[in-house]
Short mmCIF file of C-alpha atoms and ligand atoms in Angstrom, two decimals:
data_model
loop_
_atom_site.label_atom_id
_atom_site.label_comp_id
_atom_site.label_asym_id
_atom_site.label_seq_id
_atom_site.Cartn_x
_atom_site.Cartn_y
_atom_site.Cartn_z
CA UNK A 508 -19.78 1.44 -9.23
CA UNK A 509 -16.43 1.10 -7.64
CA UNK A 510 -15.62 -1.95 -5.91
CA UNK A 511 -15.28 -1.74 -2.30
CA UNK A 512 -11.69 -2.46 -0.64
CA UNK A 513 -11.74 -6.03 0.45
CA UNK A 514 -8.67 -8.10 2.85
CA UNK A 515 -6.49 -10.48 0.22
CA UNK A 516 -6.92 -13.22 2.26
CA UNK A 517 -9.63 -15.23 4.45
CA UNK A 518 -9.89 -16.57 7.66
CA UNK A 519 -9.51 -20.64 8.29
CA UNK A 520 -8.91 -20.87 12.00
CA UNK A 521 -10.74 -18.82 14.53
CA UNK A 522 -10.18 -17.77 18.09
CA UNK A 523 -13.36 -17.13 20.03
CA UNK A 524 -13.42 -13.79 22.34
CA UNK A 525 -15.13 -13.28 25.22
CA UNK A 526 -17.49 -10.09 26.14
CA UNK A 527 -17.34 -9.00 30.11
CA UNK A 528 -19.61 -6.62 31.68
CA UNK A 529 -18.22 -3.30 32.96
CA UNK A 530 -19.08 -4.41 36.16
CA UNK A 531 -16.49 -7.28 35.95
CA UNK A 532 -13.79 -4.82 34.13
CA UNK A 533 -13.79 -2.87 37.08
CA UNK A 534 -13.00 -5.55 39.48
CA UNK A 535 -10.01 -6.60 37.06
CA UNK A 536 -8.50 -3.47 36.56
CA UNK A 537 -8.35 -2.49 40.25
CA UNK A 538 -6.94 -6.07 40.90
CA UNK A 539 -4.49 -5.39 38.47
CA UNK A 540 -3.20 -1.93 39.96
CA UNK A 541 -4.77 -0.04 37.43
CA UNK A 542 -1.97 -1.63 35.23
CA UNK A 543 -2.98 -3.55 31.75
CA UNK A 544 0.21 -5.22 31.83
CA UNK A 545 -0.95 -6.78 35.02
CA UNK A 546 -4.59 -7.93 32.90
CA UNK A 547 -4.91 -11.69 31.97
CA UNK A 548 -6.08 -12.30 28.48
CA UNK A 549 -8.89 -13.36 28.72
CA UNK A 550 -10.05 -10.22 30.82
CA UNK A 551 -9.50 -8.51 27.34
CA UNK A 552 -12.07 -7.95 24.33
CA UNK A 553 -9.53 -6.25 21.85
CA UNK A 554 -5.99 -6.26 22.65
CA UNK A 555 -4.00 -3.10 21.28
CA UNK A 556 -1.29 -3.63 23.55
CA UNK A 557 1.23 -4.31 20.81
CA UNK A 558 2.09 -5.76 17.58
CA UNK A 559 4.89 -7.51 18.13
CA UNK A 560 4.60 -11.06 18.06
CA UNK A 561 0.63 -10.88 17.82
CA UNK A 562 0.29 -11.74 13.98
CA UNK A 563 -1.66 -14.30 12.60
CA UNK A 564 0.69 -16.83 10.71
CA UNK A 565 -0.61 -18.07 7.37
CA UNK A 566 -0.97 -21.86 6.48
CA UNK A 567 1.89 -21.28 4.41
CA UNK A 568 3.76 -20.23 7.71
CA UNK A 569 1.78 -23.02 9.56
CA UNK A 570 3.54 -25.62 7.22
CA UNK A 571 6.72 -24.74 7.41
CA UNK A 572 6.38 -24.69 11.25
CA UNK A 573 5.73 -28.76 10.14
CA UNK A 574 8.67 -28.90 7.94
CA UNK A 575 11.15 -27.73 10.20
CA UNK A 576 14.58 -29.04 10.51
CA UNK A 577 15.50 -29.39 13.49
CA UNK A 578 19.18 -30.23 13.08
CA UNK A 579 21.74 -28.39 15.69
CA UNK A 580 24.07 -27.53 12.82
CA UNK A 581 23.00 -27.04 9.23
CA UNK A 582 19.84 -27.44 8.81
CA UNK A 583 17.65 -27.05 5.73
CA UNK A 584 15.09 -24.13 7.46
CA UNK A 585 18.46 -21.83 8.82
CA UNK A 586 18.95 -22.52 4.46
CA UNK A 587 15.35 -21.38 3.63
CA UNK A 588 15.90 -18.51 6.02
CA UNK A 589 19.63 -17.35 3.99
CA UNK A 590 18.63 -17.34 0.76
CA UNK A 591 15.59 -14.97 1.37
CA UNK A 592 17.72 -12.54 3.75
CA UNK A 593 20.64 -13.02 0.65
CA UNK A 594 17.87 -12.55 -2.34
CA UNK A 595 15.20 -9.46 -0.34
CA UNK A 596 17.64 -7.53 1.65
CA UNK A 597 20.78 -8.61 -0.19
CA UNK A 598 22.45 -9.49 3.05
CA UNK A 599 25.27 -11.68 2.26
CA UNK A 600 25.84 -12.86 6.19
CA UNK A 601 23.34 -13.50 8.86
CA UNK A 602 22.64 -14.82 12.29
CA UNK A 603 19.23 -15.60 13.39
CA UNK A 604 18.29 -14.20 17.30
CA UNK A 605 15.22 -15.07 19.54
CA UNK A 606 14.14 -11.90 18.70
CA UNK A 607 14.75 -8.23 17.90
CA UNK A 608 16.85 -6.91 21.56
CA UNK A 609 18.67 -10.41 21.36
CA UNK A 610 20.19 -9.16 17.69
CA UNK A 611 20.77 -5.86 19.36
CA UNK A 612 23.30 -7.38 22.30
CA UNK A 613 24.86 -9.74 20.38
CA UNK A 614 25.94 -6.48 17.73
CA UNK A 615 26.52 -4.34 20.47
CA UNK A 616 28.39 -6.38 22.16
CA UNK A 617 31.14 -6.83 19.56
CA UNK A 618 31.13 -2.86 18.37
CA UNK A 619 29.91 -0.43 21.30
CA UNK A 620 32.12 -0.02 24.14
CA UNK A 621 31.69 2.97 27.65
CA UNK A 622 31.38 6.00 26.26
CA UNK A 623 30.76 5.30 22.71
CA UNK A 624 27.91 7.70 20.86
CA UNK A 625 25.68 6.06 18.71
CA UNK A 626 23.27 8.67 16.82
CA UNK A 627 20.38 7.83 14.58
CA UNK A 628 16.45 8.53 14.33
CA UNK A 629 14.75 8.12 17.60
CA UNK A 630 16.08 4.52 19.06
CA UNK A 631 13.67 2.07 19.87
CA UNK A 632 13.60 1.78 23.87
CA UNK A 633 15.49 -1.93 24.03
CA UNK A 634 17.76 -0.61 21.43
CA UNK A 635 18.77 2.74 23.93
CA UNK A 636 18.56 0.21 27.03
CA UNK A 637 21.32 -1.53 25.60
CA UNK A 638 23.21 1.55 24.37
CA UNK A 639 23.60 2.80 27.65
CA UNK A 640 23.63 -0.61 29.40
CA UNK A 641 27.33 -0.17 27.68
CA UNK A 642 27.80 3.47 29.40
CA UNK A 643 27.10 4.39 25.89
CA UNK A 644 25.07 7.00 24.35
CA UNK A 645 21.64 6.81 22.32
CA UNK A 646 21.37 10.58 20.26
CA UNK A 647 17.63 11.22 18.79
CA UNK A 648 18.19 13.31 15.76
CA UNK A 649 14.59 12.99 14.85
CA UNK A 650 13.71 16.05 12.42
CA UNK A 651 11.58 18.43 14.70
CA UNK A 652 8.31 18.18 12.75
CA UNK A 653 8.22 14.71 14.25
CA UNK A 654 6.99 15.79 17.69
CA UNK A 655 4.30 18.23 15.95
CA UNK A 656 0.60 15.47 16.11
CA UNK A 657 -0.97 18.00 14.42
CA UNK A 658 1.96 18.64 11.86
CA UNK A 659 1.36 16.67 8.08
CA UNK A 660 4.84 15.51 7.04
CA UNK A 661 5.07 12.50 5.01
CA UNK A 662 8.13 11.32 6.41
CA UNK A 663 7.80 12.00 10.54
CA UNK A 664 10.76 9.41 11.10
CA UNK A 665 13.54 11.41 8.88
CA UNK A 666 16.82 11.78 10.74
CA UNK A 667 18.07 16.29 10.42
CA UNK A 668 21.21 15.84 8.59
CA UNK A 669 22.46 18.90 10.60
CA UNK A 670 21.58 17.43 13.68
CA UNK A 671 23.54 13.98 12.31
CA UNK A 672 26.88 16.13 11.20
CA UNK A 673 26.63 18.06 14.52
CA UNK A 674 27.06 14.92 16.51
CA UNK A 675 29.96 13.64 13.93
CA UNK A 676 31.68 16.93 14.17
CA UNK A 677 31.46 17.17 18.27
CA UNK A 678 32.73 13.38 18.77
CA UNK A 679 36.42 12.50 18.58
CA UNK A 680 36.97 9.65 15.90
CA UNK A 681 36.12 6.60 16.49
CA UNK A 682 34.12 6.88 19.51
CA UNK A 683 30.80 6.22 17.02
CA UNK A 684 30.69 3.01 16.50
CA UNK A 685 27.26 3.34 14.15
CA UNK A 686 24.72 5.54 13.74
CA UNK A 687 21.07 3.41 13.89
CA UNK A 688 18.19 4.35 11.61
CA UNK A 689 15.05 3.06 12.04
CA UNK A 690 12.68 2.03 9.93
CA UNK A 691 9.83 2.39 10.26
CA UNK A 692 10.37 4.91 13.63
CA UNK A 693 8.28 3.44 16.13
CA UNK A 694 9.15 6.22 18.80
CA UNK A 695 7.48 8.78 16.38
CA UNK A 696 4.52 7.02 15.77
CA UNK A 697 5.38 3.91 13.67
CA UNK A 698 6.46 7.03 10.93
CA UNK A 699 8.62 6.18 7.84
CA UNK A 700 12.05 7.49 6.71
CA UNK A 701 12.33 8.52 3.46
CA UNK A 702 14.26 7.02 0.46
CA UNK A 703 16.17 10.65 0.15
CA UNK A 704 17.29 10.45 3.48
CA UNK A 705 18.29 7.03 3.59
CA UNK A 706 20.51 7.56 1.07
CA UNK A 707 21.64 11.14 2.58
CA UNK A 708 22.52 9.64 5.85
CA UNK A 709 24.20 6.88 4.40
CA UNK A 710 26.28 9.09 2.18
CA UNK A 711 27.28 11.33 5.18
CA UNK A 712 28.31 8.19 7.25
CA UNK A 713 30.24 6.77 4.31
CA UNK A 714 31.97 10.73 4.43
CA UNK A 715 32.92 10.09 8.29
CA UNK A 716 33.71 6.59 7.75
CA UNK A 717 30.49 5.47 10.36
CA UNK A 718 28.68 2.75 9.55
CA UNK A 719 25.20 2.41 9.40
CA UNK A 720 22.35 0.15 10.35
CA UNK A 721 18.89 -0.45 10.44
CA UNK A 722 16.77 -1.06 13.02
CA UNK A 723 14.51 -2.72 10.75
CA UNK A 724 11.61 -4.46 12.83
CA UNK A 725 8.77 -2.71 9.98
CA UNK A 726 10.69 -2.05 6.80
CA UNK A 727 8.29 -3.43 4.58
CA UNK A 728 5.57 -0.82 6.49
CA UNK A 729 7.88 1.57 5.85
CA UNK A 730 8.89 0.51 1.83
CA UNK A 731 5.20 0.49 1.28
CA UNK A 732 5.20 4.21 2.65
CA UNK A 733 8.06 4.99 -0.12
CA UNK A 734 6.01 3.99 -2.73
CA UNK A 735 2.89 6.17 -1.75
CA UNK A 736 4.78 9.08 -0.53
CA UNK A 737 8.05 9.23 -2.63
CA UNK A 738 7.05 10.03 -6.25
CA UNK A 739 9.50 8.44 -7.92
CA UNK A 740 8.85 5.41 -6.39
CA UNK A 741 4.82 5.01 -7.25
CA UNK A 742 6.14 2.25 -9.71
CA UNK A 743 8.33 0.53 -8.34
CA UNK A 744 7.43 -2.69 -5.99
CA UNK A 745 7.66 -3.31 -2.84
CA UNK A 746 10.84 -5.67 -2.78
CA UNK A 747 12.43 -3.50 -5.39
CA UNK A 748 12.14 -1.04 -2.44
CA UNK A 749 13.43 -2.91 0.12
CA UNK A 750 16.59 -3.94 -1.94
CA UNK A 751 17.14 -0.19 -2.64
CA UNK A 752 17.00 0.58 1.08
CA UNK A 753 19.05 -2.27 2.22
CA UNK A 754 21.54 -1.28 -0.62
CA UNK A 755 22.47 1.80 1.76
CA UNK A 756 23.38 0.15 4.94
CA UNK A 757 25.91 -1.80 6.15
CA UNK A 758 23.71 -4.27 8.40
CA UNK A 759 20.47 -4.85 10.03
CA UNK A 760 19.08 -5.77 13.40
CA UNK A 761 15.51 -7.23 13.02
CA UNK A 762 12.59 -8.02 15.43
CA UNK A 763 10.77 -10.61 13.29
CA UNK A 764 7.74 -10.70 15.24
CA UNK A 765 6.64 -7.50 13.47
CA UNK A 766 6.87 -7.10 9.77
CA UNK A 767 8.00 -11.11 9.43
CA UNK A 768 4.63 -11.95 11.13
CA UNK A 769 5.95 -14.41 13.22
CA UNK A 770 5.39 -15.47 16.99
CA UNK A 771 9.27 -14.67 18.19
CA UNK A 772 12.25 -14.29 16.13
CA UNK A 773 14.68 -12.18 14.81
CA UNK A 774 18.07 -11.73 13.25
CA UNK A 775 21.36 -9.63 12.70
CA UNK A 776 22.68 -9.14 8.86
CA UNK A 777 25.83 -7.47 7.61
CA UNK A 778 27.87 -6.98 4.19
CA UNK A 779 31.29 -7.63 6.59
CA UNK A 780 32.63 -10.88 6.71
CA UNK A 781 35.24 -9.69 9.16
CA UNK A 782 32.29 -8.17 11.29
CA UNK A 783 30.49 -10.88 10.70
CA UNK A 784 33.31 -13.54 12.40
CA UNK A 785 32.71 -10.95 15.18
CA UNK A 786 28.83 -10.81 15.70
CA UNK A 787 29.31 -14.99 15.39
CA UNK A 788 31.29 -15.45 18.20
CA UNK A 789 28.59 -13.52 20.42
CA UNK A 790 25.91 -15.10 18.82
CA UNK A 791 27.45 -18.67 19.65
CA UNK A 792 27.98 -17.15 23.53
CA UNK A 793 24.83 -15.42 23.81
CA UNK A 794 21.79 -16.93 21.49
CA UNK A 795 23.24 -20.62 20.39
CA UNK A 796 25.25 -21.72 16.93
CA UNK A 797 24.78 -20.37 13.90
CA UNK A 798 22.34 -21.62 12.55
CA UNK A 799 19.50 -21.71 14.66
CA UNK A 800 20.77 -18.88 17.50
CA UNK A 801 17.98 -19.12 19.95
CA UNK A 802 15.69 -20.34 18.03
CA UNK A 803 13.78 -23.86 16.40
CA UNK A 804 14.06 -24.92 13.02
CA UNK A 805 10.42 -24.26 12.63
CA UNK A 806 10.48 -20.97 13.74
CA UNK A 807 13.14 -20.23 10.80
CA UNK A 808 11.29 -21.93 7.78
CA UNK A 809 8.41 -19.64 9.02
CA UNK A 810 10.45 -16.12 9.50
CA UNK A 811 11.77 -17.16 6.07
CA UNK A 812 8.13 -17.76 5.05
CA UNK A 813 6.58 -14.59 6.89
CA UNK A 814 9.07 -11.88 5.32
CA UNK A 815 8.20 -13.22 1.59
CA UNK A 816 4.42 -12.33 2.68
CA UNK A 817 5.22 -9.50 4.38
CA UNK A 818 6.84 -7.36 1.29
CA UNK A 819 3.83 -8.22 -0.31
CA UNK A 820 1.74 -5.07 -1.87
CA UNK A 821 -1.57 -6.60 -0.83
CA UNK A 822 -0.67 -7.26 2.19
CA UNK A 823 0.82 -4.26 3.15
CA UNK A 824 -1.84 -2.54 1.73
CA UNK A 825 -4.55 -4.84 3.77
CA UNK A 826 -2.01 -4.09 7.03
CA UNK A 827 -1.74 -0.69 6.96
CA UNK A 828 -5.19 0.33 5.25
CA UNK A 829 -6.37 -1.20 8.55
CA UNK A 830 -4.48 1.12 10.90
CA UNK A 831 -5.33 4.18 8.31
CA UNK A 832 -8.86 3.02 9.24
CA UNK A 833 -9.27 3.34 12.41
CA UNK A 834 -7.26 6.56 12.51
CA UNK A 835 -10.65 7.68 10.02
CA UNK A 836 -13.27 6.52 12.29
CA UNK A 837 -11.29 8.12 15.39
CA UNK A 838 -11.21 11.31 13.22
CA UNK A 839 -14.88 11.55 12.00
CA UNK A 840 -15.69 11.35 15.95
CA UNK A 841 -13.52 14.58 15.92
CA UNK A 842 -10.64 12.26 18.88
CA UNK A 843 -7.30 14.26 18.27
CA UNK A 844 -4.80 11.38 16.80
CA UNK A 845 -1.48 11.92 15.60
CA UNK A 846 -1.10 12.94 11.48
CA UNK A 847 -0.68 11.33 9.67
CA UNK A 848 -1.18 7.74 10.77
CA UNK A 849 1.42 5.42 11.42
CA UNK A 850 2.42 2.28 9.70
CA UNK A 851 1.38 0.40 12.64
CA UNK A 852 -0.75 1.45 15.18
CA UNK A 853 -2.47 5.03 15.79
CA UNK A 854 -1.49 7.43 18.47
CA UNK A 855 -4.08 8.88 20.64
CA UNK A 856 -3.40 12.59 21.68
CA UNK A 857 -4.79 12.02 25.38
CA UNK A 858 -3.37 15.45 26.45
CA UNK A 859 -5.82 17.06 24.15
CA UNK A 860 -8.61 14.45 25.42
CA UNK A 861 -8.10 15.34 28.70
CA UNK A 862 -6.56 18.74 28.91
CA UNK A 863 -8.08 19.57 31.93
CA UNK A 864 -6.59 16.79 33.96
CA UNK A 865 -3.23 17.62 35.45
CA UNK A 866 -0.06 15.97 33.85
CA UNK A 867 0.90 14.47 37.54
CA UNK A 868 -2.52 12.36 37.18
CA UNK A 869 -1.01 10.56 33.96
CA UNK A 870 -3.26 11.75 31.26
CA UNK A 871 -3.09 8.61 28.96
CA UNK A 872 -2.91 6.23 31.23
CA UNK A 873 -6.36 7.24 32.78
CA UNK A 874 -7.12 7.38 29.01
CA UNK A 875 -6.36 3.68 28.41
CA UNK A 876 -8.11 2.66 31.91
CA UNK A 877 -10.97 4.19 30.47
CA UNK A 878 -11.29 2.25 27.32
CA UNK A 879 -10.42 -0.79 29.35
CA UNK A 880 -13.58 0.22 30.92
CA UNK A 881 -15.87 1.54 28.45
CA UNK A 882 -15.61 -2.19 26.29
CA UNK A 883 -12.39 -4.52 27.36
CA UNK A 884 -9.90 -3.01 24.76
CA UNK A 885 -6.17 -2.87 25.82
CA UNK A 886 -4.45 -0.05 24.08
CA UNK A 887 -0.80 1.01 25.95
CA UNK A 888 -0.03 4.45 27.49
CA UNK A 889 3.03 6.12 25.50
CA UNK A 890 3.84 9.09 28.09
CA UNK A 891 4.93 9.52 31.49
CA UNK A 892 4.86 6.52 32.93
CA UNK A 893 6.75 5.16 30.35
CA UNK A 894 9.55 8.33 30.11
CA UNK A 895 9.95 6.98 33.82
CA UNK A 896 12.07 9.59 36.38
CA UNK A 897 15.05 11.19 35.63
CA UNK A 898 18.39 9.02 36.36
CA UNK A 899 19.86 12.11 38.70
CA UNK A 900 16.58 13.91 39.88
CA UNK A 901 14.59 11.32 40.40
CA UNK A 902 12.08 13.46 39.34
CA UNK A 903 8.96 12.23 37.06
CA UNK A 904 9.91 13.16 33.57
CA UNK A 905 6.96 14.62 31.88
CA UNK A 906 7.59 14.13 27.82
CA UNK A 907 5.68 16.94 25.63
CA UNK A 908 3.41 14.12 24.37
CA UNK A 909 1.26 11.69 26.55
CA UNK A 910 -0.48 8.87 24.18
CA UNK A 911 -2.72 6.22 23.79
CA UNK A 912 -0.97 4.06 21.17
CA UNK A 913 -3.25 1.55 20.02
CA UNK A 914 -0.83 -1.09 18.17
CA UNK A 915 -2.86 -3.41 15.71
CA UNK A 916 -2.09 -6.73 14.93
CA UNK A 917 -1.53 -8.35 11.89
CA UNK A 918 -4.24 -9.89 10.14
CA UNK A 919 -6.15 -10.99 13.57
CA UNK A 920 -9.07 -8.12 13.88
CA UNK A 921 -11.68 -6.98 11.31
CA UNK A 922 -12.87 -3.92 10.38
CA UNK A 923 -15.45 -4.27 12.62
CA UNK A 924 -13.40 -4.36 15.79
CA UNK A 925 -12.05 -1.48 14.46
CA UNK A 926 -15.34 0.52 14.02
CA UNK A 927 -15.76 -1.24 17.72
CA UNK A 928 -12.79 0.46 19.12
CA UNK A 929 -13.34 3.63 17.51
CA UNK A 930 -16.96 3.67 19.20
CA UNK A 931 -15.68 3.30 22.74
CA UNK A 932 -13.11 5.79 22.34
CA UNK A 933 -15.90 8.48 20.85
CA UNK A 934 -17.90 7.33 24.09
CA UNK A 935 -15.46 8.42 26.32
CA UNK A 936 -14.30 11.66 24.19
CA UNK A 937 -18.00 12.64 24.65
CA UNK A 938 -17.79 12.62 28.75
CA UNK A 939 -14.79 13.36 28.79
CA UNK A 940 -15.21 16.29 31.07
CA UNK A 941 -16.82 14.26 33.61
CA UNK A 942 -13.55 12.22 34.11
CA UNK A 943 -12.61 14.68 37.14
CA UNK A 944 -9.24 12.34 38.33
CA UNK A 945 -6.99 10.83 37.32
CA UNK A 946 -4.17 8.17 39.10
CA UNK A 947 -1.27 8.36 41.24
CA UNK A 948 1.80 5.56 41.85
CA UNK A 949 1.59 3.44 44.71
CA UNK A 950 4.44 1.30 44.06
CA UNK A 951 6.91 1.54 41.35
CA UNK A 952 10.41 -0.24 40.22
CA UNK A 953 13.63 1.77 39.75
CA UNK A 954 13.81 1.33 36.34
CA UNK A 955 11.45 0.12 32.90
CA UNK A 956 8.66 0.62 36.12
CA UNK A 957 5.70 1.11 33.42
CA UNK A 958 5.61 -2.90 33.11
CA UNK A 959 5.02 -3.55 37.03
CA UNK A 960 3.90 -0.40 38.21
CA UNK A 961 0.94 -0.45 40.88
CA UNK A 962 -1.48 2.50 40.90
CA UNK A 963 -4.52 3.73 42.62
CA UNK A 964 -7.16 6.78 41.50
CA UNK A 965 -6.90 10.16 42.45
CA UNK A 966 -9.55 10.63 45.10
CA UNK A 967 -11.47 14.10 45.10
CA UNK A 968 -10.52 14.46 49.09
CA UNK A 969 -6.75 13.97 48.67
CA UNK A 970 -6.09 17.75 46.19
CA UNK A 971 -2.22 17.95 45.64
CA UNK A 972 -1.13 13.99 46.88
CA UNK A 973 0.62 13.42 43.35
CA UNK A 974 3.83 12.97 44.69
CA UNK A 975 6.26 14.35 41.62
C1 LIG B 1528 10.13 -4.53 18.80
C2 LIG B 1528 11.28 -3.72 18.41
C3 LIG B 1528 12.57 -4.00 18.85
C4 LIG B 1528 12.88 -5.11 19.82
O1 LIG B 1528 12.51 -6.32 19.33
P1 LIG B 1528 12.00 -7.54 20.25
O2 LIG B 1528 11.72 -8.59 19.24
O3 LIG B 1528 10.81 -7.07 20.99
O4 LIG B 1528 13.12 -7.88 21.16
C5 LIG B 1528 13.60 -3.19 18.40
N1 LIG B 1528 13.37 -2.15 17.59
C6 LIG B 1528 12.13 -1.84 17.15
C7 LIG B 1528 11.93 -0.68 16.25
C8 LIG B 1528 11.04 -2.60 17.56
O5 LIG B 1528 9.82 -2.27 17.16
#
């Protein structure tokens, strides 16, 4: 018979969980304002809340974190760390950052000024914060399909090309600094960009003279993705891949605590030397000298480690066979997800869950509440909590989508955490009827207010309180 799938890897160091009762989730959760930001840990059996900076480092990471150098200027680990940038992304220059929004200010900061326009895929939220934190602006030229769950497209994170020349014919010159794409697009569902249009939007940039980066937190989720998807690329391996890719860009920002699999980190790579002089000075103001820029020694040897392991086929195929797992389970129990799967977590369609909950009651938030309840797993509500109120209005913004994204991490849960999850969440899909309310904001902060917000449920004697 045919072998069964089994992980590349096995496990030397475990963490023990803790089970609660539902009676003692129910205490938390109201403590915590009906907020899982607000949760401790250890109030939490599976923790979907993200997978950024939740990876499990290997001993191979775990020795380098040993052998760090922990010189100010020059040391061997910022060395480590430049010749695998220079030989997997060919990225000549580079500055390491404490993390992924760190390599974002320190490049915005020496090429976007007020009223700049920078245009890409859909920009990461940190990355649009600190667009218009510069009285710039952040335009989503997401191809449409994207924002279709129930819509099979290979390539959900593919920037329109008419969209793209639109916003380079409507802008005077030089008022675009660069135009972003992101790989993989985490604000479509962790969904990949294709080879094709990599190279298309890079060859209509080059036309208008615009450079263009990546936002390139999961590119080795998203090279994988080219070689399944993208015929021509079946043979090809993964770092051949991620050379190509890089090949078409003129720089990178990168969050290293997701596809480098490392705790915090990040960094900021360009082709320019005369950009690069730029992005240095910032980097010395902002993050600390060159070659360590917010960061320890350790942490460098183990990035440098992390994103040799993390362009590796087996791995990637480990990673994201996991998250095209659970997105199987969740589908045999017949739980509307988004299609196809993302690279790195899968997207709940709680609108369809709970259609007959009002939007003003926050439809995947009461979603993730729920599966706090039903068995202590943290997943994160991706709707309209998070779209927050509009600047002018003040209004709550209600996006077409509300979603339960539950983000896995890398190489910490098994399979049968997994078939765990998707249990709870068929649980709750079969009462789902008898979830009559929903919540309503108590206390909220002018902006990002997802991360403190306070909440309370709907009571059945209070019709029409949702304040909008
Ligand atoms: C996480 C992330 C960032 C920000 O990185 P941090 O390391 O969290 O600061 C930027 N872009 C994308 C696509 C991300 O996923």
């Amino acid at each position: 018979m045919e072998l069964p799938y089994a992980e590349p890897y096995r496990i030397k160091v475990v963490e023990p969980l803790e089970k609660s009762t539902r009676a003692r989730r129910e205490q938390w959760i109201k403590q915590a304002r009906y907020n899982l930001f607000n949760l401790r840990s250890e109030q939490v059996f599976i923790d979907l809340l993200t997978d950024s900076g939740t990876g499990a480092m290997s001993h191979h990471q775990w020795s380098e974190i040993m052998l760090g150098d922990e010189s100010y200027a020059g040391s061997s680990s910022y060395y480590k760390l430049k010749e695998v940038i220079g030989q997997l992304l060919g990225m000549p220059y580079f500055v390491p950052t404490h993390q992924g929004r760190a390599a974002e200010n320190v490049l915005f900061s020496a090429i976007i000024s007020e009223g700049d326009v920078v245009p890409g895929n859909a920009h990461f939220d940190t990355t649009k914060g600190h667009i218009e934190f510069r009285k710039a602006q952040a335009i989503d030229c997401t191809i449409d399909e994207a924002s279709d769950t129930t819509l099979h497209h290979p390539f959900k994170g593919n920037i329109d090309l008419k969209k793209l020349e639109r916003v380079f014919k409507s802008c005077p010159p030089g008022k675009i600094p660069l135009c972003i794409i992101t790989v993989t697009c985490n604000t479509s569902g962790g969904q990949p960009v294709s080879m094709q249009n990599i190279r298309q939007v890079s060859a209509l940039c080059r036309q208008y003279g615009i450079p263009v980066f990546f936002d390139a937190a999961r590119f080795a989720e998203n090279a994988y993705f080219i070689k399944l998807r993208e015929d021509e690329y079946a043979d090809r391996s993964i770092r051949d891949i991620v050379l190509e890719m890089f090949s078409y860009v003129d720089g990178a920002t990168m969050s290293s605590k997701k596809d480098a699999i490392v705790n915090i980190g990040g960094f900021l790579a360009c082709r320019n030397k005369e950009l690069f002089d730029k992005i240095s000075m910032y980097c010395i103001l902002y993050e600390g000298y060159l070659t360590y820029g917010g960061l320890a020694g350790r942490d460098l040897g183990a990035m440098a480690r992390g994103l040799m392991e993390g362009t590796e086929f087996s791995y990637l195929e480990s990673r994201i066979g996991q998250v095209a797992y659970l997105g199987r389970q969740l589908k045999k129990y017949g739980i509307p997800c988004q299609e196809p799967t993302g690279g790195h977590a899968v997207f709940v369609d709680a609108k369809m869950c709970l259609a007959h909950l009002p939007k003003e009651e926050f439809q995947a938030q009461t979603l993730a509440i729920e599966l706090y309840l039903e068995g202590g797993v943290r997943g994160v509500e991706i709707g309209a909590l998070l779209a927050d109120r509009d600047p002018q209005t003040r209004q709550n913004r209600y996006p077409r989508l509300e979603l339960l994204r539950l983000a896995i991490p890398r190489r910490v849960y098994t399979n049968n955490h997994m078939d765990y999850v998707a249990a709870c969440l068929a649980n709750i899909y079969e009462r789902r009827n008898s979830i009559s309310r929903g919540y309503r904001i108590v206390k909220e902060a002018p902006i990002m207010r997802h991360f403190t917000i306070e909440l309370e449920p709907v009571q059945e004697s209070s019709p029409g309180s949702n304040q909008t």
